[in-house]
Amino acid sequence: MATTTANQQPIVPAKSGKLKRILIIAIGAIVLLGAGAGGAYFLLGKTNHGPAKPAPVPPPVFFPLDSLTVNLQADDGIMHYLRVGLTLKLKDAKGQAALTERMPEIRSRVLLILSAKHPEELATIDGKRKLATELRSAVETIGSTPEQPAHVDDVLFTEFVVQ
């Protein structure tokens, strides 16, 4: 039997230590960069492309006042009376608390404003609107304090009789 020794090369172990370490570090760096980029996209990339929704507006508070009856100014010598019921439209309940504390002053000022009117002024829609604006301004002035501003949105007439 013949033994052949043709093309036999000595087996040399490969240099796997340094190459493996570099390969593992490179793969780890790629994974970390990918995770960082994905996290940045997830956290910073959330933009709302639709219109912003406004905060819900709380419903107004309606604050009714007791009915008032006053004598009106008259040039014709006949006594004229006004019976009026008022409701104040407020933005919130804080304004109602501020107005309740000052109610005697508010009623007094409203009575003075109403008793200074002539029946002819109150006969038209424009006259009533002007009166509502005047009353709103007076109530806001009296009922407001620096700590508790009273924002009156509108003065609503619930009863309005001129006789």
PDB file of C-alpha atoms in Angstrom:
ATOM      1  CA  MET A   1       0.000   0.000   0.000  1.00  0.00           C
ATOM      2  CA  ALA A   2       1.213   3.113  -0.904  1.00  0.00           C
ATOM      3  CA  THR A   3       0.637   6.187   1.059  1.00  0.00           C
ATOM      4  CA  THR A   4       0.373   9.338  -0.764  1.00  0.00           C
ATOM      5  CA  THR A   5       1.492  12.502   0.707  1.00  0.00           C
ATOM      6  CA  ALA A   6       0.504  14.673  -2.121  1.00  0.00           C
ATOM      7  CA  ASN A   7      -0.907  18.096  -1.409  1.00  0.00           C
ATOM      8  CA  GLN A   8      -1.061  17.846   2.293  1.00  0.00           C
ATOM      9  CA  GLN A   9      -0.856  21.206   3.939  1.00  0.00           C
ATOM     10  CA  PRO A  10      -0.435  21.837   7.554  1.00  0.00           C
ATOM     11  CA  ILE A  11      -3.679  22.915   9.278  1.00  0.00           C
ATOM     12  CA  VAL A  12      -3.284  26.395  10.711  1.00  0.00           C
ATOM     13  CA  PRO A  13      -5.959  27.751  13.066  1.00  0.00           C
ATOM     14  CA  ALA A  14      -7.659  30.941  11.747  1.00  0.00           C
ATOM     15  CA  LYS A  15      -7.158  34.265  13.515  1.00  0.00           C
ATOM     16  CA  SER A  16     -10.685  34.495  14.753  1.00  0.00           C
ATOM     17  CA  GLY A  17     -10.236  36.503  17.953  1.00  0.00           C
ATOM     18  CA  LYS A  18      -9.685  40.002  16.547  1.00  0.00           C
ATOM     19  CA  LEU A  19     -11.992  39.625  13.546  1.00  0.00           C
ATOM     20  CA  LYS A  20     -14.850  38.311  15.681  1.00  0.00           C
ATOM     21  CA  ARG A  21     -14.503  41.149  18.145  1.00  0.00           C
ATOM     22  CA  ILE A  22     -14.560  43.824  15.406  1.00  0.00           C
ATOM     23  CA  LEU A  23     -17.579  42.174  13.766  1.00  0.00           C
ATOM     24  CA  ILE A  24     -19.533  42.037  17.055  1.00  0.00           C
ATOM     25  CA  ILE A  25     -18.739  45.686  17.846  1.00  0.00           C
ATOM     26  CA  ALA A  26     -19.794  46.803  14.353  1.00  0.00           C
ATOM     27  CA  ILE A  27     -23.096  44.885  14.508  1.00  0.00           C
ATOM     28  CA  GLY A  28     -23.787  46.241  18.013  1.00  0.00           C
ATOM     29  CA  ALA A  29     -23.121  49.804  16.871  1.00  0.00           C
ATOM     30  CA  ILE A  30     -25.479  49.392  13.891  1.00  0.00           C
ATOM     31  CA  VAL A  31     -28.221  47.993  16.144  1.00  0.00           C
ATOM     32  CA  LEU A  32     -27.802  50.850  18.648  1.00  0.00           C
ATOM     33  CA  LEU A  33     -27.870  53.478  15.898  1.00  0.00           C
ATOM     34  CA  GLY A  34     -31.007  51.919  14.427  1.00  0.00           C
ATOM     35  CA  ALA A  35     -32.709  51.800  17.822  1.00  0.00           C
ATOM     36  CA  GLY A  36     -31.747  55.422  18.521  1.00  0.00           C
ATOM     37  CA  ALA A  37     -33.023  56.582  15.134  1.00  0.00           C
ATOM     38  CA  GLY A  38     -36.279  54.654  15.593  1.00  0.00           C
ATOM     39  CA  GLY A  39     -36.789  56.097  19.082  1.00  0.00           C
ATOM     40  CA  ALA A  40     -36.113  59.626  17.866  1.00  0.00           C
ATOM     41  CA  TYR A  41     -38.573  59.179  15.006  1.00  0.00           C
ATOM     42  CA  PHE A  42     -41.176  57.770  17.373  1.00  0.00           C
ATOM     43  CA  LEU A  43     -40.825  60.522  19.992  1.00  0.00           C
ATOM     44  CA  LEU A  44     -40.065  63.552  17.846  1.00  0.00           C
ATOM     45  CA  GLY A  45     -41.910  62.580  14.708  1.00  0.00           C
ATOM     46  CA  LYS A  46     -45.390  62.705  16.235  1.00  0.00           C
ATOM     47  CA  THR A  47     -46.815  65.878  14.785  1.00  0.00           C
ATOM     48  CA  ASN A  48     -50.494  66.567  14.657  1.00  0.00           C
ATOM     49  CA  HIS A  49     -51.301  67.419  11.083  1.00  0.00           C
ATOM     50  CA  GLY A  50     -54.977  68.153  11.790  1.00  0.00           C
ATOM     51  CA  PRO A  51     -56.322  71.406  13.228  1.00  0.00           C
ATOM     52  CA  ALA A  52     -55.951  71.819  16.963  1.00  0.00           C
ATOM     53  CA  LYS A  53     -59.130  71.219  18.903  1.00  0.00           C
ATOM     54  CA  PRO A  54     -60.048  74.174  21.115  1.00  0.00           C
ATOM     55  CA  ALA A  55     -60.690  73.575  24.766  1.00  0.00           C
ATOM     56  CA  PRO A  56     -64.370  73.040  25.482  1.00  0.00           C
ATOM     57  CA  VAL A  57     -66.106  76.227  26.559  1.00  0.00           C
ATOM     58  CA  PRO A  58     -67.986  75.815  29.820  1.00  0.00           C
ATOM     59  CA  PRO A  59     -71.700  76.527  29.620  1.00  0.00           C
ATOM     60  CA  PRO A  60     -72.737  80.007  30.773  1.00  0.00           C
ATOM     61  CA  VAL A  61     -74.296  80.629  34.159  1.00  0.00           C
ATOM     62  CA  PHE A  62     -77.661  82.391  34.219  1.00  0.00           C
ATOM     63  CA  PHE A  63     -78.239  84.497  37.330  1.00  0.00           C
ATOM     64  CA  PRO A  64     -81.861  85.704  37.679  1.00  0.00           C
ATOM     65  CA  LEU A  65     -82.630  88.870  39.612  1.00  0.00           C
ATOM     66  CA  ASP A  66     -85.930  89.588  41.332  1.00  0.00           C
ATOM     67  CA  SER A  67     -88.452  91.604  39.319  1.00  0.00           C
ATOM     68  CA  LEU A  68     -88.284  95.358  39.753  1.00  0.00           C
ATOM     69  CA  THR A  69     -91.069  97.950  39.464  1.00  0.00           C
ATOM     70  CA  VAL A  70     -90.133 101.612  39.054  1.00  0.00           C
ATOM     71  CA  ASN A  71     -91.747 104.933  38.161  1.00  0.00           C
ATOM     72  CA  LEU A  72     -90.561 106.330  34.837  1.00  0.00           C
ATOM     73  CA  GLN A  73     -89.876 109.957  33.977  1.00  0.00           C
ATOM     74  CA  ALA A  74     -92.827 111.474  32.132  1.00  0.00           C
ATOM     75  CA  ASP A  75     -93.257 114.797  30.392  1.00  0.00           C
ATOM     76  CA  ASP A  76     -96.999 114.378  29.815  1.00  0.00           C
ATOM     77  CA  GLY A  77     -98.030 114.473  33.498  1.00  0.00           C
ATOM     78  CA  ILE A  78     -99.233 110.855  33.508  1.00  0.00           C
ATOM     79  CA  MET A  79     -97.588 108.345  35.844  1.00  0.00           C
ATOM     80  CA  HIS A  80     -95.795 105.590  33.937  1.00  0.00           C
ATOM     81  CA  TYR A  81     -94.464 102.393  35.463  1.00  0.00           C
ATOM     82  CA  LEU A  82     -91.918  99.854  34.344  1.00  0.00           C
ATOM     83  CA  ARG A  83     -91.931  96.292  35.577  1.00  0.00           C
ATOM     84  CA  VAL A  84     -88.816  94.450  34.488  1.00  0.00           C
ATOM     85  CA  GLY A  85     -87.349  91.036  35.175  1.00  0.00           C
ATOM     86  CA  LEU A  86     -83.639  90.590  34.527  1.00  0.00           C
ATOM     87  CA  THR A  87     -81.355  87.603  34.136  1.00  0.00           C
ATOM     88  CA  LEU A  88     -77.600  88.057  33.905  1.00  0.00           C
ATOM     89  CA  LYS A  89     -75.623  85.766  31.613  1.00  0.00           C
ATOM     90  CA  LEU A  90     -72.234  85.127  33.255  1.00  0.00           C
ATOM     91  CA  LYS A  91     -69.132  83.250  32.135  1.00  0.00           C
ATOM     92  CA  ASP A  92     -68.740  81.176  35.298  1.00  0.00           C
ATOM     93  CA  ALA A  93     -70.013  80.575  38.817  1.00  0.00           C
ATOM     94  CA  LYS A  94     -67.231  82.698  40.335  1.00  0.00           C
ATOM     95  CA  GLY A  95     -68.871  85.772  38.848  1.00  0.00           C
ATOM     96  CA  GLN A  96     -72.182  84.774  40.400  1.00  0.00           C
ATOM     97  CA  ALA A  97     -70.572  84.576  43.838  1.00  0.00           C
ATOM     98  CA  ALA A  98     -69.056  88.036  43.392  1.00  0.00           C
ATOM     99  CA  LEU A  99     -72.400  89.513  42.317  1.00  0.00           C
ATOM    100  CA  THR A 100     -74.321  87.855  45.153  1.00  0.00           C
ATOM    101  CA  GLU A 101     -72.064  89.525  47.717  1.00  0.00           C
ATOM    102  CA  ARG A 102     -72.813  92.975  46.265  1.00  0.00           C
ATOM    103  CA  MET A 103     -76.491  92.457  45.410  1.00  0.00           C
ATOM    104  CA  PRO A 104     -77.899  95.427  47.427  1.00  0.00           C
ATOM    105  CA  GLU A 105     -75.596  97.832  45.567  1.00  0.00           C
ATOM    106  CA  ILE A 106     -76.452  96.246  42.221  1.00  0.00           C
ATOM    107  CA  ARG A 107     -80.214  96.470  42.816  1.00  0.00           C
ATOM    108  CA  SER A 108     -79.897 100.103  43.903  1.00  0.00           C
ATOM    109  CA  ARG A 109     -77.910 101.080  40.802  1.00  0.00           C
ATOM    110  CA  VAL A 110     -80.316  99.205  38.501  1.00  0.00           C
ATOM    111  CA  LEU A 111     -83.296 100.970  40.120  1.00  0.00           C
ATOM    112  CA  LEU A 112     -81.649 104.375  39.630  1.00  0.00           C
ATOM    113  CA  ILE A 113     -80.877 103.663  35.979  1.00  0.00           C
ATOM    114  CA  LEU A 114     -84.401 102.393  35.271  1.00  0.00           C
ATOM    115  CA  SER A 115     -86.193 105.250  37.049  1.00  0.00           C
ATOM    116  CA  ALA A 116     -84.254 107.820  35.000  1.00  0.00           C
ATOM    117  CA  LYS A 117     -85.708 106.504  31.711  1.00  0.00           C
ATOM    118  CA  HIS A 118     -88.623 107.920  29.716  1.00  0.00           C
ATOM    119  CA  PRO A 119     -91.318 105.590  28.319  1.00  0.00           C
ATOM    120  CA  GLU A 120     -90.478 106.733  24.777  1.00  0.00           C
ATOM    121  CA  GLU A 121     -86.879 105.533  25.161  1.00  0.00           C
ATOM    122  CA  LEU A 122     -87.997 102.050  26.145  1.00  0.00           C
ATOM    123  CA  ALA A 123     -90.648 101.668  23.437  1.00  0.00           C
ATOM    124  CA  THR A 124     -88.168 100.711  20.686  1.00  0.00           C
ATOM    125  CA  ILE A 125     -85.923  97.684  20.308  1.00  0.00           C
ATOM    126  CA  ASP A 126     -82.868  99.937  20.092  1.00  0.00           C
ATOM    127  CA  GLY A 127     -83.870 101.608  23.351  1.00  0.00           C
ATOM    128  CA  LYS A 128     -84.091  98.226  25.076  1.00  0.00           C
ATOM    129  CA  ARG A 129     -80.712  97.161  23.670  1.00  0.00           C
ATOM    130  CA  LYS A 130     -79.158 100.412  24.869  1.00  0.00           C
ATOM    131  CA  LEU A 131     -80.678  99.845  28.316  1.00  0.00           C
ATOM    132  CA  ALA A 132     -79.294  96.287  28.421  1.00  0.00           C
ATOM    133  CA  THR A 133     -75.812  97.564  27.548  1.00  0.00           C
ATOM    134  CA  GLU A 134     -76.043 100.283  30.194  1.00  0.00           C
ATOM    135  CA  LEU A 135     -77.182  97.791  32.834  1.00  0.00           C
ATOM    136  CA  ARG A 136     -74.422  95.319  31.890  1.00  0.00           C
ATOM    137  CA  SER A 137     -71.770  97.997  32.301  1.00  0.00           C
ATOM    138  CA  ALA A 138     -73.170  99.123  35.655  1.00  0.00           C
ATOM    139  CA  VAL A 139     -73.397  95.582  37.042  1.00  0.00           C
ATOM    140  CA  GLU A 140     -69.837  94.747  35.938  1.00  0.00           C
ATOM    141  CA  THR A 141     -68.504  97.939  37.515  1.00  0.00           C
ATOM    142  CA  ILE A 142     -70.208  97.347  40.858  1.00  0.00           C
ATOM    143  CA  GLY A 143     -69.783  93.574  41.040  1.00  0.00           C
ATOM    144  CA  SER A 144     -66.123  93.391  40.065  1.00  0.00           C
ATOM    145  CA  THR A 145     -63.227  93.426  42.465  1.00  0.00           C
ATOM    146  CA  PRO A 146     -59.557  92.912  41.596  1.00  0.00           C
ATOM    147  CA  GLU A 147     -59.711  89.460  43.196  1.00  0.00           C
ATOM    148  CA  GLN A 148     -63.052  88.471  41.644  1.00  0.00           C
ATOM    149  CA  PRO A 149     -63.891  90.110  38.331  1.00  0.00           C
ATOM    150  CA  ALA A 150     -67.532  89.730  37.317  1.00  0.00           C
ATOM    151  CA  HIS A 151     -67.768  89.299  33.552  1.00  0.00           C
ATOM    152  CA  VAL A 152     -71.378  89.802  32.483  1.00  0.00           C
ATOM    153  CA  ASP A 153     -71.839  88.548  28.931  1.00  0.00           C
ATOM    154  CA  ASP A 154     -75.375  89.833  28.523  1.00  0.00           C
ATOM    155  CA  VAL A 155     -78.405  91.230  30.320  1.00  0.00           C
ATOM    156  CA  LEU A 156     -81.543  89.334  29.353  1.00  0.00           C
ATOM    157  CA  PHE A 157     -85.036  90.714  29.888  1.00  0.00           C
ATOM    158  CA  THR A 158     -87.403  88.039  31.192  1.00  0.00           C
ATOM    159  CA  GLU A 159     -90.217  90.513  31.817  1.00  0.00           C
ATOM    160  CA  PHE A 160     -90.695  93.996  30.379  1.00  0.00           C
ATOM    161  CA  VAL A 161     -93.939  95.915  30.905  1.00  0.00           C
ATOM    162  CA  VAL A 162     -94.301  99.674  30.436  1.00  0.00           C
ATOM    163  CA  GLN A 163     -97.604 101.107  31.619  1.00  0.00           C
TER     164      GLN A 163
END
